[in-house]
CSV table of C-alpha atoms and ligand atoms in Angstrom, one decimal:
chain,number,residue,atom,x,y,z
A,1,UNK,CA,2.8,-9.6,1.0
A,2,UNK,CA,0.4,-7.5,-1.0
A,3,UNK,CA,1.5,-7.0,-4.6
A,4,UNK,CA,0.2,-5.8,-7.9
A,5,UNK,CA,0.1,-2.7,-10.2
A,6,UNK,CA,-0.2,0.8,-8.9
A,7,UNK,CA,-3.4,1.1,-11.1
A,8,UNK,CA,-5.8,-1.2,-12.7
A,9,UNK,CA,-5.3,-0.5,-16.4
A,10,UNK,CA,-6.8,-3.5,-18.3
A,11,UNK,CA,-8.2,-6.9,-17.5
A,12,UNK,CA,-5.2,-8.6,-19.1
A,13,UNK,CA,-2.7,-6.5,-17.2
A,14,UNK,CA,-4.4,-7.1,-13.9
A,15,UNK,CA,-5.1,-10.8,-14.3
A,16,UNK,CA,-1.6,-11.5,-15.6
A,17,UNK,CA,-0.1,-9.7,-12.7
A,18,UNK,CA,-2.4,-11.3,-10.1
A,19,UNK,CA,-1.4,-14.8,-11.3
A,20,UNK,CA,2.3,-13.9,-11.4
A,21,UNK,CA,2.4,-12.5,-7.9
A,22,UNK,CA,0.3,-15.4,-6.5
A,23,UNK,CA,2.7,-17.9,-8.1
A,24,UNK,CA,5.6,-16.0,-6.5
A,25,UNK,CA,4.0,-16.3,-3.0
A,26,UNK,CA,2.1,-13.0,-2.5
A,27,UNK,CA,-1.1,-13.4,-0.5
A,28,UNK,CA,-3.1,-10.3,-1.5
A,29,UNK,CA,-3.5,-8.5,-4.9
A,30,UNK,CA,-3.1,-4.7,-4.8
A,31,UNK,CA,-4.4,-2.4,-7.5
A,32,UNK,CA,-6.0,1.1,-7.7
A,33,UNK,CA,-9.3,1.5,-9.4
A,34,UNK,CA,-9.7,5.1,-8.0
A,35,UNK,CA,-6.4,6.9,-8.0
A,36,UNK,CA,-5.6,10.0,-6.0
A,37,UNK,CA,-3.4,12.2,-8.2
A,38,UNK,CA,-1.3,15.1,-7.4
A,39,UNK,CA,-1.9,16.3,-10.9
A,40,UNK,CA,-5.5,16.4,-12.4
A,41,UNK,CA,-3.9,15.6,-15.8
A,42,UNK,CA,-2.4,12.2,-14.8
A,43,UNK,CA,-4.4,8.9,-14.8
A,44,UNK,CA,-7.1,8.9,-12.2
A,45,UNK,CA,-8.1,5.3,-12.5
A,46,UNK,CA,-10.9,3.4,-14.2
A,47,UNK,CA,-13.4,3.7,-11.3
A,48,UNK,CA,-16.1,1.1,-11.1
A,49,UNK,CA,-15.0,-0.9,-14.2
A,50,UNK,CA,-11.7,-1.2,-12.4
A,51,UNK,CA,-13.4,-2.8,-9.4
A,52,UNK,CA,-15.0,-5.4,-11.8
A,53,UNK,CA,-11.5,-6.1,-13.2
A,54,UNK,CA,-10.2,-6.7,-9.6
A,55,UNK,CA,-13.1,-9.1,-8.9
A,56,UNK,CA,-12.2,-11.0,-12.1
A,57,UNK,CA,-8.5,-11.1,-11.1
A,58,UNK,CA,-9.5,-12.4,-7.6
A,59,UNK,CA,-11.4,-15.3,-9.3
A,60,UNK,CA,-8.5,-16.0,-11.6
A,61,UNK,CA,-5.7,-15.9,-9.0
A,62,UNK,CA,-7.5,-16.9,-5.8
A,63,UNK,CA,-6.0,-13.8,-4.1
A,64,UNK,CA,-8.1,-11.4,-2.0
A,65,UNK,CA,-7.8,-7.8,-3.2
A,66,UNK,CA,-6.9,-4.4,-1.6
A,67,UNK,CA,-7.8,-1.2,-3.3
A,68,UNK,CA,-8.0,2.5,-2.4
A,69,UNK,CA,-11.2,4.4,-1.6
A,70,UNK,CA,-11.1,8.1,-2.0
A,71,UNK,CA,-14.4,9.5,-0.7
A,72,UNK,CA,-17.0,8.6,1.9
A,73,UNK,CA,-19.7,8.2,-0.8
A,74,UNK,CA,-17.6,5.4,-2.5
A,75,UNK,CA,-17.0,3.3,0.6
A,76,UNK,CA,-20.0,1.1,0.1
A,77,UNK,CA,-19.3,0.3,-3.6
A,78,UNK,CA,-15.6,-0.3,-3.0
A,79,UNK,CA,-16.3,-2.4,0.1
A,80,UNK,CA,-18.7,-4.5,-2.0
A,81,UNK,CA,-15.8,-5.7,-4.1
A,82,UNK,CA,-12.6,-5.2,-2.1
A,83,UNK,CA,-11.5,-7.5,0.7
A,84,UNK,CA,-9.4,-4.7,2.2
A,85,UNK,CA,-9.7,-0.9,1.9
A,86,UNK,CA,-6.7,1.3,1.4
A,87,UNK,CA,-6.7,4.9,2.7
A,88,UNK,CA,-3.9,6.7,0.7
A,89,UNK,CA,-1.3,9.1,2.0
A,90,UNK,CA,-3.2,12.1,0.6
A,91,UNK,CA,-6.3,11.2,2.6
A,92,UNK,CA,-4.7,10.3,5.9
A,93,UNK,CA,-6.4,13.3,7.5
A,94,UNK,CA,-9.6,13.2,5.5
A,95,UNK,CA,-11.6,12.8,8.7
A,96,UNK,CA,-15.0,12.3,7.0
A,97,UNK,CA,-13.4,9.4,5.1
A,98,UNK,CA,-11.8,7.9,8.2
A,99,UNK,CA,-15.2,8.1,9.9
A,100,UNK,CA,-16.8,6.3,7.0
A,101,UNK,CA,-14.4,3.4,6.8
A,102,UNK,CA,-14.5,3.2,10.6
A,103,UNK,CA,-18.3,2.9,10.5
A,104,UNK,CA,-18.2,-0.2,8.3
A,105,UNK,CA,-16.8,-3.2,10.2
A,106,UNK,CA,-16.7,-5.7,7.3
A,107,UNK,CA,-13.4,-4.7,5.7
A,108,UNK,CA,-10.0,-4.2,7.3
A,109,UNK,CA,-8.3,-0.9,6.5
A,110,UNK,CA,-4.7,-0.2,5.4
A,111,UNK,CA,-4.0,3.3,6.5
A,112,UNK,CA,-1.0,4.9,4.8
A,113,UNK,CA,1.1,7.5,6.5
A,114,UNK,CA,0.5,11.0,5.2
A,115,UNK,CA,3.5,12.4,3.3
A,116,UNK,CA,4.1,15.1,5.9
A,117,UNK,CA,2.5,13.3,8.9
A,118,UNK,CA,4.2,13.0,12.2
A,119,UNK,CA,3.9,9.7,14.1
A,120,UNK,CA,1.4,11.3,16.4
A,121,UNK,CA,-0.8,12.5,13.6
A,122,UNK,CA,-0.6,9.0,12.0
A,123,UNK,CA,-1.7,7.4,15.2
A,124,UNK,CA,-4.5,9.8,15.7
A,125,UNK,CA,-5.8,9.2,12.2
A,126,UNK,CA,-5.9,5.5,13.0
A,127,UNK,CA,-7.7,6.4,16.2
A,128,UNK,CA,-10.5,8.0,14.1
A,129,UNK,CA,-11.2,4.6,12.4
A,130,UNK,CA,-10.9,2.6,15.6
A,131,UNK,CA,-13.1,5.0,17.5
A,132,UNK,CA,-15.9,4.5,15.0
A,133,UNK,CA,-15.9,0.8,15.8
A,134,UNK,CA,-13.7,-0.8,13.1
A,135,UNK,CA,-10.8,-2.5,15.1
A,136,UNK,CA,-9.1,-3.9,12.0
A,137,UNK,CA,-6.5,-1.2,11.1
A,138,UNK,CA,-3.1,-1.9,9.5
A,139,UNK,CA,-0.6,0.9,9.5
A,140,UNK,CA,1.6,1.4,6.4
A,141,UNK,CA,4.8,3.4,6.4
A,142,UNK,CA,5.3,4.7,2.8
A,143,UNK,CA,7.9,7.4,3.2
A,144,UNK,CA,7.7,11.0,4.1
A,145,UNK,CA,8.6,14.2,2.3
A,146,UNK,CA,12.1,15.6,3.2
A,147,UNK,CA,14.6,17.9,1.4
A,148,UNK,CA,16.1,14.8,-0.4
A,149,UNK,CA,15.2,14.7,-4.1
A,150,UNK,CA,17.0,11.6,-5.4
A,151,UNK,CA,14.2,9.5,-3.8
A,152,UNK,CA,10.5,10.2,-4.2
A,153,UNK,CA,10.1,10.1,-0.5
A,154,UNK,CA,12.4,9.3,2.5
A,155,UNK,CA,11.5,5.9,3.8
A,156,UNK,CA,11.3,6.2,7.6
A,157,UNK,CA,12.7,2.8,8.8
A,158,UNK,CA,12.5,3.8,12.4
A,159,UNK,CA,8.7,4.3,12.1
A,160,UNK,CA,8.3,0.5,11.9
A,161,UNK,CA,9.7,-0.5,15.3
A,162,UNK,CA,8.4,2.7,16.8
A,163,UNK,CA,4.8,2.1,15.7
A,164,UNK,CA,5.1,-1.5,16.9
A,165,UNK,CA,6.2,-0.3,20.3
A,166,UNK,CA,3.4,2.3,20.5
A,167,UNK,CA,0.4,0.3,19.2
A,168,UNK,CA,-0.9,-3.3,19.0
A,169,UNK,CA,-1.7,-2.7,15.3
A,170,UNK,CA,0.1,-4.6,12.5
A,171,UNK,CA,2.6,-2.4,10.6
A,172,UNK,CA,3.5,-2.9,6.9
A,173,UNK,CA,5.9,-1.2,4.6
A,174,UNK,CA,5.6,0.2,1.1
A,175,UNK,CA,9.1,0.6,-0.3
A,176,UNK,CA,7.6,1.4,-3.8
A,177,UNK,CA,6.3,4.8,-2.8
A,178,UNK,CA,8.9,5.0,0.0
A,179,UNK,CA,11.7,5.2,-2.5
A,180,UNK,CA,10.1,5.8,-6.0
A,181,UNK,CA,12.9,3.8,-7.7
A,182,UNK,CA,12.5,0.2,-8.7
A,183,UNK,CA,16.1,-0.7,-7.9
A,184,UNK,CA,15.7,0.6,-4.3
A,185,UNK,CA,12.5,-1.4,-3.6
A,186,UNK,CA,14.3,-4.7,-3.0
A,187,UNK,CA,16.9,-3.5,-0.4
A,188,UNK,CA,14.4,-1.3,1.4
A,189,UNK,CA,11.8,-4.0,1.5
A,190,UNK,CA,14.4,-6.3,3.2
A,191,UNK,CA,15.4,-3.5,5.6
A,192,UNK,CA,11.7,-3.1,6.5
A,193,UNK,CA,11.4,-6.8,7.2
A,194,UNK,CA,14.6,-6.7,9.3
A,195,UNK,CA,13.1,-3.8,11.3
A,196,UNK,CA,10.1,-5.9,12.2
A,197,UNK,CA,7.5,-5.1,9.5
A,198,UNK,CA,4.5,-7.5,9.5
A,199,UNK,CA,4.0,-7.2,5.8
A,200,UNK,CA,5.0,-5.5,2.5
A,201,UNK,CA,2.9,-3.8,-0.2
A,202,UNK,CA,4.8,-3.8,-3.5
A,203,UNK,CA,4.0,-2.4,-6.9
A,204,UNK,CA,4.5,-4.9,-9.7
A,205,UNK,CA,3.7,-4.5,-13.4
A,206,UNK,CA,4.0,-6.8,-16.5
A,207,UNK,CA,5.9,-4.0,-18.3
A,208,UNK,CA,6.8,-1.1,-16.0
A,209,UNK,CA,8.0,1.0,-19.0
A,210,UNK,CA,4.5,1.4,-20.3
A,211,UNK,CA,2.7,1.6,-16.9
A,212,UNK,CA,0.1,4.4,-16.7
A,213,UNK,CA,1.3,5.3,-13.2
A,214,UNK,CA,4.4,4.7,-11.1
A,215,UNK,CA,6.2,2.5,-13.6
A,216,UNK,CA,9.6,3.8,-12.4
A,217,UNK,CA,9.0,2.3,-9.0
A,218,UNK,CA,7.3,-1.0,-10.2
A,219,UNK,CA,9.0,-4.3,-10.1
A,220,UNK,CA,9.0,-6.7,-13.1
A,221,UNK,CA,7.7,-10.2,-12.4
A,222,UNK,CA,11.3,-11.4,-12.4
A,223,UNK,CA,12.4,-8.8,-9.8
A,224,UNK,CA,9.3,-9.5,-7.7
A,225,UNK,CA,10.2,-13.2,-7.7
A,226,UNK,CA,13.8,-12.3,-6.6
A,227,UNK,CA,12.4,-10.2,-3.7
A,228,UNK,CA,10.1,-13.0,-2.6
A,229,UNK,CA,13.0,-15.4,-2.6
A,230,UNK,CA,15.1,-13.1,-0.4
A,231,UNK,CA,12.4,-12.2,2.2
A,232,UNK,CA,12.1,-15.5,4.2
A,233,UNK,CA,15.8,-15.6,5.2
A,234,UNK,CA,15.6,-12.1,6.6
A,235,UNK,CA,12.3,-12.7,8.4
A,236,UNK,CA,13.7,-15.9,10.0
A,237,UNK,CA,16.9,-14.2,11.0
A,238,UNK,CA,15.1,-11.4,12.9
A,239,UNK,CA,12.0,-13.3,14.2
A,240,UNK,CA,11.9,-12.8,17.9
A,241,UNK,CA,14.8,-10.5,18.0
A,242,UNK,CA,13.1,-7.6,16.2
A,243,UNK,CA,10.3,-7.8,18.7
A,244,UNK,CA,12.5,-8.5,21.7
A,245,UNK,CA,14.5,-5.3,20.9
A,246,UNK,CA,11.4,-3.1,21.3
B,1,PEP,C1,-0.7,3.8,-4.1
B,1,PEP,O1,-0.6,2.9,-3.3
B,1,PEP,O2,-0.7,3.7,-5.3
B,1,PEP,C2,-0.7,5.2,-3.6
B,1,PEP,C3,-1.3,6.2,-4.2
B,1,PEP,O3,0.1,5.3,-2.5
B,1,PEP,P1,0.2,6.6,-1.5
B,1,PEP,O4,-1.1,6.9,-1.0
B,1,PEP,O5,1.1,6.0,-0.4
B,1,PEP,O6,0.9,7.7,-2.2
B,2,MN,MN1,1.3,4.0,-6.9
């Protein structure tokens, strides 16, 4: 389970969150230093100072960190701090970026599904990274754009067993961006685990109401602890059967 804020905002916010999610059982800290934004007027991340904060949070919590890289020219600097690189939905078909993260072999890549990407396009994007020589790609279903407006995206639960059938790659789920509503994160996370997801990436914030980004889909520490308490029973219940079914 990867967990943490959408965006690195301050040292205190990031370290507090890192310690809380570690204590709840998360194994990786997430947090964006470079943020892709649909609007140029919304928060675009702290940049390099955000990477330094993530490094401090790693030391404080003992958790490895995952963070997003937006451009080929930033790959080296982000890979120098991050343990795992995230390619965001908006960059799933940024082929120069896919080449660049494929050419470095040191860091594994979490590749998020583009918001209008078919499964075939998603797999071919992963192939770009693999073809350049980095075998460590994790696929992330994070919801796709449909006509539905109550949710930010429509979480494609069937993508999880389908991707596991079509590839050997690990598949994780992001119910935070997949739903866009904090109260849908818990049930959809459990559904993803039941569908065979190998992991989860969850947005958590010390005070979601004042988050600079994605607060409405971020879990409080209490709600993250409740999710972590519920996951093991679902995972145990489907272990074997979720895979046997596909
Ligand atoms: C994120 O993880 O904060 C993010 C921007 O996700 P996505 O690329 O899936 O929209
Ligand atoms: Mn986010």
